[in-house]
Coordinates of C-alpha atoms in Angstrom, one line a residue:
X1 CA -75.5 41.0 76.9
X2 CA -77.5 44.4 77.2
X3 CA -78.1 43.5 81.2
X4 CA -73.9 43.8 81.7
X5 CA -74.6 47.7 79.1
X6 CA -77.4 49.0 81.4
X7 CA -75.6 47.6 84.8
X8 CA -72.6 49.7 83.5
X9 CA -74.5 52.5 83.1
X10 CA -76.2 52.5 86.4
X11 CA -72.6 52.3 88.1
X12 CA -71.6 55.1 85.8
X13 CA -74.3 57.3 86.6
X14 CA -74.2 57.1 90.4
X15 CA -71.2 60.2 91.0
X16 CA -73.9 62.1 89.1
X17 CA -76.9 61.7 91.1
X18 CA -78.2 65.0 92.8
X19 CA -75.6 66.8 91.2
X20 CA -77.2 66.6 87.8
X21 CA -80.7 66.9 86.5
X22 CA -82.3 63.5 85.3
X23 CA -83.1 64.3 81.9
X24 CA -79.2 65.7 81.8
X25 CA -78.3 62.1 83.5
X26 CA -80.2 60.4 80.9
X27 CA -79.2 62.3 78.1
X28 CA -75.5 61.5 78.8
X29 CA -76.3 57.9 79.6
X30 CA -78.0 57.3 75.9
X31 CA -74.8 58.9 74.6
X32 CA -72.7 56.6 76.4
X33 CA -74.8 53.6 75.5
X34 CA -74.9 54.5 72.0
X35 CA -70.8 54.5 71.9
X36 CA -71.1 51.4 73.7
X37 CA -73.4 49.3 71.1
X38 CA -71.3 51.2 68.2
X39 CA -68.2 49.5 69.6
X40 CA -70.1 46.2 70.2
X41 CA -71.0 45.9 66.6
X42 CA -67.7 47.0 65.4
X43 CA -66.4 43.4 67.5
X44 CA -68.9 41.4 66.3
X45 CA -68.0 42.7 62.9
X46 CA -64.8 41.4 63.6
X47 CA -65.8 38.0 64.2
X48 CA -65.9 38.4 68.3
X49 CA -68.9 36.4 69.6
X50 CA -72.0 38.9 71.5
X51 CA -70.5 38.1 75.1
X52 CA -67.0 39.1 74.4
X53 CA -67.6 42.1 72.5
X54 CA -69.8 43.7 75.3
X55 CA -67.4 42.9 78.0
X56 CA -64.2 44.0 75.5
X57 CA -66.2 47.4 74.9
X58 CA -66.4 47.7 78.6
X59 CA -63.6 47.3 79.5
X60 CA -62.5 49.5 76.6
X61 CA -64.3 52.3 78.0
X62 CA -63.1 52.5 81.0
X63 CA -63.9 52.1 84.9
X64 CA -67.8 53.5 85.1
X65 CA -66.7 55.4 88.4
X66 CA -64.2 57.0 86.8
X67 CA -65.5 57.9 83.4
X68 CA -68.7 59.5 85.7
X69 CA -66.3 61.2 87.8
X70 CA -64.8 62.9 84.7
X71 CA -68.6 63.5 83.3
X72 CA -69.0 65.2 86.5
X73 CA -66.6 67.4 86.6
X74 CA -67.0 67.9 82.8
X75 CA -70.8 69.2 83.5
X76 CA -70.1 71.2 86.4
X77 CA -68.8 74.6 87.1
X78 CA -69.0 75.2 90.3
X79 CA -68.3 79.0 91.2
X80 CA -66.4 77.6 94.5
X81 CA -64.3 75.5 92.6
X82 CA -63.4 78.1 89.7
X83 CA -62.2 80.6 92.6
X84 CA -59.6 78.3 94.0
X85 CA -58.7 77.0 90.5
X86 CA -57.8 80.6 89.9
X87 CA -56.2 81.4 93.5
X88 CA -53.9 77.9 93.2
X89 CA -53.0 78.9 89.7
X90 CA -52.3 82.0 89.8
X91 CA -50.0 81.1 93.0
X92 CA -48.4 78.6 91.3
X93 CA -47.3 81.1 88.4
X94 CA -46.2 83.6 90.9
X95 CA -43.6 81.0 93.2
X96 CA -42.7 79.6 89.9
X97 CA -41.7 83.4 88.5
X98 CA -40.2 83.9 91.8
X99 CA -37.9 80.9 92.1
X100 CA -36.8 81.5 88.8
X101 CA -34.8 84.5 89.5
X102 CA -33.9 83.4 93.2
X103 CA -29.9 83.9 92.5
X104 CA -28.0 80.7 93.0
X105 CA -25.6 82.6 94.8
X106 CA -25.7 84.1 98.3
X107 CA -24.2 87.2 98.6
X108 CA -21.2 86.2 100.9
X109 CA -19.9 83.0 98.4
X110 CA -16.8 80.9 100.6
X111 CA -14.2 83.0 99.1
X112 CA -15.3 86.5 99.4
X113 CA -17.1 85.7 103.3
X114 CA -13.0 84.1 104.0
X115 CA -11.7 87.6 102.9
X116 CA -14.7 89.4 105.2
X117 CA -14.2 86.7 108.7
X118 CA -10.3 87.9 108.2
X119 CA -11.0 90.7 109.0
X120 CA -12.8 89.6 111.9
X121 CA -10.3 87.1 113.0
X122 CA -7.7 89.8 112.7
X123 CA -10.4 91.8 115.2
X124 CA -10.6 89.2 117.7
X125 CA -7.0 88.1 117.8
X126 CA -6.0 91.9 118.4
X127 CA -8.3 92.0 121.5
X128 CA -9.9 95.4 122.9
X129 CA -6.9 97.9 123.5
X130 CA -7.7 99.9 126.5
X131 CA -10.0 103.0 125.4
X132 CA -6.9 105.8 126.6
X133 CA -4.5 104.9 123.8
X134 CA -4.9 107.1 120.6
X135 CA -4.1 103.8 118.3
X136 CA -7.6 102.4 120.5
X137 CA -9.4 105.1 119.2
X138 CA -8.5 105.3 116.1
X139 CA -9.1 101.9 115.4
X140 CA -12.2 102.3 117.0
X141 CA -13.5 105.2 114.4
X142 CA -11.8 102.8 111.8
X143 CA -13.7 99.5 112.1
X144 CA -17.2 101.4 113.0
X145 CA -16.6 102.8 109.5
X146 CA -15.8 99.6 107.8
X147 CA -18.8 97.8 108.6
X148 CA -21.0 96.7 106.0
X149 CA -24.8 97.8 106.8
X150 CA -27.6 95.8 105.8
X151 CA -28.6 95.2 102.4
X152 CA -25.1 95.4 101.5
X153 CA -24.3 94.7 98.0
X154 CA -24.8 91.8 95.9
X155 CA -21.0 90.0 96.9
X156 CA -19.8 88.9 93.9
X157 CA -21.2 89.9 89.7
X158 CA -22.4 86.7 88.1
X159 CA -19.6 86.2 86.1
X160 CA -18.3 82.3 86.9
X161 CA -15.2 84.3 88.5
X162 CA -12.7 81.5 89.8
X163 CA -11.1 82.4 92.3
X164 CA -7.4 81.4 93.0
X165 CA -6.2 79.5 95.9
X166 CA -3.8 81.0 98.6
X167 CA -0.7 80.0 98.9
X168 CA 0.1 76.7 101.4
X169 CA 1.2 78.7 104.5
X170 CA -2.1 80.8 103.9
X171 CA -4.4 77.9 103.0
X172 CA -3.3 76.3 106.7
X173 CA -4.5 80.0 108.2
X174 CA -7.9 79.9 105.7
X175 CA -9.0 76.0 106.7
X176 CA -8.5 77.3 110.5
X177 CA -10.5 80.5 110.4
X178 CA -13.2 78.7 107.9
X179 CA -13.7 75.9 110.8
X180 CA -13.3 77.9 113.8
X181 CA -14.9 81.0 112.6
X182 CA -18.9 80.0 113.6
X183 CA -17.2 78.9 117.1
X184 CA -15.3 82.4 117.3
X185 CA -18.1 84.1 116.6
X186 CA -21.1 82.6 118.9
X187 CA -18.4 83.2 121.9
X188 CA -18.0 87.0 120.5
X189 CA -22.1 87.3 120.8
X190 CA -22.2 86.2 124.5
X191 CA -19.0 88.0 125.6
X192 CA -21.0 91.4 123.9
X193 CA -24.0 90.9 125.6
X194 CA -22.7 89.9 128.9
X195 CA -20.8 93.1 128.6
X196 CA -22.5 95.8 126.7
X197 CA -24.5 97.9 128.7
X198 CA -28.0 99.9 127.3
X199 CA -27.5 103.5 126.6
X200 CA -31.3 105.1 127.3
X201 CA -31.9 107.1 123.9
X202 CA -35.1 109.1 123.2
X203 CA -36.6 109.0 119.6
X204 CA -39.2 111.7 119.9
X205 CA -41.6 110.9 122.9
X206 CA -39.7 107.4 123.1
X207 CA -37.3 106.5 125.1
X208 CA -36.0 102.9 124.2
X209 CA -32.7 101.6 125.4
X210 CA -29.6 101.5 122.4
X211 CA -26.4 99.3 122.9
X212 CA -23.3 101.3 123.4
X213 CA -20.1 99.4 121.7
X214 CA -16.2 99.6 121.6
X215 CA -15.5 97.5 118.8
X216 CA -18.1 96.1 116.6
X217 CA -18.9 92.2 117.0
X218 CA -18.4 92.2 113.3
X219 CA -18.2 94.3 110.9
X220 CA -20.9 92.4 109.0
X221 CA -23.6 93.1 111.4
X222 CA -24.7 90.6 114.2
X223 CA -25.0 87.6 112.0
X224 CA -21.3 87.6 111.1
X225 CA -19.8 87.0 108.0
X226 CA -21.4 83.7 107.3
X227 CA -20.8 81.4 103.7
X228 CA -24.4 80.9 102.9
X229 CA -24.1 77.5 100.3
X230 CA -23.4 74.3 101.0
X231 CA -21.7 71.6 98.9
X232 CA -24.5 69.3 97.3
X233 CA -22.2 66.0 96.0
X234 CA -19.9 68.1 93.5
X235 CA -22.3 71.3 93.2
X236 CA -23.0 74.5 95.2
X237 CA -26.6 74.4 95.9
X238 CA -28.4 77.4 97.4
X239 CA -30.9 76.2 100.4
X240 CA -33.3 79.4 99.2
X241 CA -33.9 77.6 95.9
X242 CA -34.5 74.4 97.5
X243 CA -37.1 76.0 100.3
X244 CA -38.8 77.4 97.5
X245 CA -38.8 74.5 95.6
X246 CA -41.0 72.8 98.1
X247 CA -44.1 75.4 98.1
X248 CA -44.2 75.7 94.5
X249 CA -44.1 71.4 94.0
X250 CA -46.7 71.5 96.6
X251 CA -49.1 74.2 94.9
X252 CA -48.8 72.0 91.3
X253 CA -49.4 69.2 93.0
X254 CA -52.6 70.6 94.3
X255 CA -53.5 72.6 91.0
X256 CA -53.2 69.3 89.4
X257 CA -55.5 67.6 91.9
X258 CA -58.5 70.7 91.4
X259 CA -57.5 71.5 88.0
X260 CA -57.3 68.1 86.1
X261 CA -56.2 70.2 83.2
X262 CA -52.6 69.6 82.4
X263 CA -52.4 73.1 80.1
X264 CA -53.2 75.3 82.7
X265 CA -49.9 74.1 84.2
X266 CA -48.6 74.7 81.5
X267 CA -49.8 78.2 80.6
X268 CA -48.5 79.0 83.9
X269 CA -45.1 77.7 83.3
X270 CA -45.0 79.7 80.3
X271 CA -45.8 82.7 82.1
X272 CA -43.6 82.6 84.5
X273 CA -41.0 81.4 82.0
X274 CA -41.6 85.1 80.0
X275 CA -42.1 86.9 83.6
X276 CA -37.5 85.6 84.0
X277 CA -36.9 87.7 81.2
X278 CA -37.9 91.2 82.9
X279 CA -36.6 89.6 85.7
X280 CA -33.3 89.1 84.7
X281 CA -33.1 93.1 83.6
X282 CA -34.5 94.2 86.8
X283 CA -32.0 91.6 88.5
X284 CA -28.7 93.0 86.2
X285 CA -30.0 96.5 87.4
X286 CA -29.9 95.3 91.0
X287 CA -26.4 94.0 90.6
X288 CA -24.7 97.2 88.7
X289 CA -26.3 99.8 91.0
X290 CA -24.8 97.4 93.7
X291 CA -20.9 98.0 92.8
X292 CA -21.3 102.2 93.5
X293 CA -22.1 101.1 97.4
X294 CA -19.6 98.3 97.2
X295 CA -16.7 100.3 96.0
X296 CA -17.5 103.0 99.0
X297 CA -17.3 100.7 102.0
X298 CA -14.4 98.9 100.4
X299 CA -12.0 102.0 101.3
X300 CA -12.8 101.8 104.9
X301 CA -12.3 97.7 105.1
X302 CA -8.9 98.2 103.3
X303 CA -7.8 101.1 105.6
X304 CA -8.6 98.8 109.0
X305 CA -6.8 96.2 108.0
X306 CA -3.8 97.9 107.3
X307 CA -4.1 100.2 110.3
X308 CA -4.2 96.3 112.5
X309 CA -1.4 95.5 110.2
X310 CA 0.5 98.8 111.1
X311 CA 0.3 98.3 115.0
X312 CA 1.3 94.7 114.3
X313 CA 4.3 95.2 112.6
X314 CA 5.7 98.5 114.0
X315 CA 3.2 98.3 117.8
X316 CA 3.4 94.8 118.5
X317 CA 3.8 95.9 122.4
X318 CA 0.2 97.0 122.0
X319 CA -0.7 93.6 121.6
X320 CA 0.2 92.5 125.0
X321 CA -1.8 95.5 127.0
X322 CA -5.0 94.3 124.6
X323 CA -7.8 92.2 126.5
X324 CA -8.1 89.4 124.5
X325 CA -10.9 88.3 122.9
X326 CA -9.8 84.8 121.7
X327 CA -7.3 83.0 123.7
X328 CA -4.4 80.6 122.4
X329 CA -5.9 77.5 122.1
X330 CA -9.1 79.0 120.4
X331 CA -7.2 81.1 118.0
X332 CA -4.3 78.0 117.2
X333 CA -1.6 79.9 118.6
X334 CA 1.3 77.9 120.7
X335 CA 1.1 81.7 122.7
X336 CA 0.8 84.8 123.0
X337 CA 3.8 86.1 121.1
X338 CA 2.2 84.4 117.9
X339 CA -0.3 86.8 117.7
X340 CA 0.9 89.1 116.2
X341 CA 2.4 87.5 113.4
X342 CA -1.2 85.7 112.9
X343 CA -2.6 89.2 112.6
X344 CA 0.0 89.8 109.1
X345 CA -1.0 86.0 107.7
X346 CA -4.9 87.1 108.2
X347 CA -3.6 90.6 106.2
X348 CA -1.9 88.6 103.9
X349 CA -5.4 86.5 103.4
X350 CA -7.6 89.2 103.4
X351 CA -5.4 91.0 100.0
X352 CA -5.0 88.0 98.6
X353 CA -9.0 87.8 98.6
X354 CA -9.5 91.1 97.6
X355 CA -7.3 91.7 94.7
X356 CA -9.6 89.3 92.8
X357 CA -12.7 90.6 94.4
X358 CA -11.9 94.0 93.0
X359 CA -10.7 92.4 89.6
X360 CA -14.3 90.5 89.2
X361 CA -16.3 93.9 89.8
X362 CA -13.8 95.3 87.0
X363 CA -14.5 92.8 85.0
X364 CA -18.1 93.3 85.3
X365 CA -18.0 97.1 84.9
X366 CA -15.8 96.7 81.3
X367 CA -18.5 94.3 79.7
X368 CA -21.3 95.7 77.5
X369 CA -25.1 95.7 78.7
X370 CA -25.5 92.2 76.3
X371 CA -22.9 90.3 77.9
X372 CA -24.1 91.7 81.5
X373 CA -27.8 90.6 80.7
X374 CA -26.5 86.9 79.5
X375 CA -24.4 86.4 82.6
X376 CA -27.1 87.3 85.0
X377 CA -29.8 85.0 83.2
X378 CA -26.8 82.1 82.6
X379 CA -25.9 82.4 86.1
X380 CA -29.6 83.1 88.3
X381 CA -32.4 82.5 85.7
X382 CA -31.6 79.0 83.4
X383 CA -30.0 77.3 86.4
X384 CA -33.6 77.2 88.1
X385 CA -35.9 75.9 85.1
X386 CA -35.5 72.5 86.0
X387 CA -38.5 73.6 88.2
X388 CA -40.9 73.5 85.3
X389 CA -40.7 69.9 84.1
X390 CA -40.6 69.1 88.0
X391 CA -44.2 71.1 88.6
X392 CA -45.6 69.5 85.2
X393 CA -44.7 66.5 86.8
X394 CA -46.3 67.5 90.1
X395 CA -49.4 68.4 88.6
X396 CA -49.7 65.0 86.5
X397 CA -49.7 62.9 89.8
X398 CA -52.0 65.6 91.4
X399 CA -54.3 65.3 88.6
X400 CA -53.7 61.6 88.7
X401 CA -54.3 61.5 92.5
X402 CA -57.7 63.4 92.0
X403 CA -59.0 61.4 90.1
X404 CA -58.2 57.9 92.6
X405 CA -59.6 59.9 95.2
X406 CA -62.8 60.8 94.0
X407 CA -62.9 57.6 92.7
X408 CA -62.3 55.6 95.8
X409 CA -64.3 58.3 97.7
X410 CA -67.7 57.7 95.4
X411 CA -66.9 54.1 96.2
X412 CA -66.6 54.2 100.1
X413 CA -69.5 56.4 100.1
X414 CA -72.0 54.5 98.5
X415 CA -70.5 51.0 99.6
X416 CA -71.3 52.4 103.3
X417 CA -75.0 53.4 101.8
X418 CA -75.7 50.0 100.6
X419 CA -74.1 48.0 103.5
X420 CA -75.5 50.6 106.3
X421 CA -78.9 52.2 105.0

């Protein structure tokens, strides 16, 4: 009976063998056989015969590899292994902060980056007018004006605006420039650089070489006016959030396998839970100092699209001495002469857009600081805590995984010593 107790114990002490003294290795394998006997005599108490009750006990205790695993790492503080516990952690609780106030929302949503590529389509279908004409450059100052710089504002206030359909002649126009407008676009970037030429410029003792263009590619910069989220079964899910998601699984999974200690996690996840709520002031901030910039460039989109509309309408002969940029089968047109009228539906689109964008930043500008604080932590901050059971989770099967490998690692290692030395 005591032969299986001390053959335990030797297995139990081997992970602690030049990592702890001997008298500490003795002292915590008298403690663990004096827990061992206690539970044998509380069997045999029980009417379990002597064999039975050691073995029960035993296996009652646990694996010896792993119960000396966690006496090692109970015993030890290794000055290594505090420093990354504190690096992984104190990563982990800044990803988790930051994820939770990633918005869920890009700031070009489907409906408001429509209203923006009509403008663009309207652009394209008009073509270049030759650079004599006073309607050329005056449509030239116009557009350079309208475009949005970087950084532009937030798109659209967090306010669970929906947004009204167009009407069906409208919607056919809308489904066209939404599926054609990535192919419009990448032939509008090769055509510019084919065709722009470098203007030398001198920025103190630098000279560097700018590019000199008519028309703008877009008036949302080079990358277009692009619809950032992508339907995710009957949700819009925003690819930032799911990026992030990734790095911050990975660094609780690893905490969990250095840390073993499931209420760090969680004292992280309650930090970063308490570091949303500044968040979502400094966020709310972010938004309402957006809508003086937004309301500025606004004008000058309005007033291009109604000067294209003007020379549509009452200068349609302008059309025809215009270089197009898009021909007839690329834009859907049965010909030329439809171009023009395609230019009114795409003005047509771009107000019906518009009219609600403007009535959303309203909206938002009428509501009280309260109701502008919930919106922004209903709409960018609650959305995104499913990330903390998720890294609690993480960190369980890290810890979990920890502790097999160490296991398993104690038990190659001294499997090869016995079978090789």
């Amino acid at each position: 009976m005591y032969n299986l107790i001390e053959d335990y114990l030797d297995r139990l002490c081997v992970p602690l063998v030049r990592r702890l003294s001997y008298h500490e290795r003795q002292r915590i394998r008298q403690e663990v056989r004096d827990h061992l006997l206690e539970r044998v005599d509380e069997l045999k108490s029980q009417g379990v015969s002597d064999d039975e009750a050691v073995a029960v006990a035993i296996k009652q205790f646990g694996s010896p590899e792993w119960v000396g695993t966690l006496l090692l790492e109970k015993h030890t503080q290794r000055p290594a292994m505090t420093w990354w516990r504190g690096l992984v952690l104190a990563g982990l609780t800044l990803v988790t902060a930051f994820l939770l106030t990633v918005p869920l929302a890009q700031p070009f949503a489907p409906p408001r980056a429509v209203m923006l590529q009509a403008v663009d389509a309207m652009m394209w279908t008009l073509g270049d007018l030759p650079p004599n004409l006073p309607e050329a450059q005056q449509l030239q100052r116009t557009l350079l004006q309208s475009r949005l710089p970087w950084g532009w504002s937030m798109g659209m206030p967090p306010i669970g605006w929906k947004w009204q359909q167009a009407d069906p002649p409208l919607r056919a126009v809308e489904e066209l420039v939404v599926q054609r407008y990535g192919q419009w676009l990448g032939k509008r970037l090769r055509e510019d650089w084919l065709q722009t030429r470098p203007v030398e410029d001198y920025f103190g003792n630098l000279r560097f070489a700018v590019p000199r263009r008519t028309y703008p590619v877009s008036i949302c910069g080079e990358i277009g006016c692009q619809g950032f989220p992508r339907p995710f079964g009957t949700h819009a899910v925003d690819d930032a959030v799911l990026k992030l998601a990734l790095p911050l699984l990975a660094l609780a999974t690893l905490a969990g396998w250095l840390t073993r200690r499931l209420r760090w996690a969680v004292g992280a996840s309650v930090v970063a839970v308490a570091l949303s709520f500044p968040a979502t002031l400094l966020l709310t901030y972010r938004i309402s100092s957006a809508e003086p910039a937004r309301s500025y460039e606004q004008l000058p989109l309005t007033q291009a699209v109604r000067f294209m509309e003007d020379i549509a309408a009452q200068k349609a002969t302008l059309i025809g001495k215009a270089k197009p940029i898009l021909s007839t089968s690329e834009a859907g047109l049965a010909s030329d002469g439809e171009r023009a009228q395609r230019i009114l539906q795409l003005g047509q689109l771009y107000r019906h857009y518009a009219k609600q964008y403007i009535a959303a930043w309203q909206q938002w500008n009428d509501a009280s600081v309260l109701q502008k604080l919930w919106w922004t932590f209903s709409y960018h901050v609650l959305p995104t805590w499913w990330s903390i059971p998720a890294g609690l989770l993480a960190t369980l099967i890290g810890g979990g995984l920890g502790v097999i490998a160490r296991v398993w690692g104690w038990r190659m290692r001294h499997y090869l010593i016995y079978r090789f030395a």
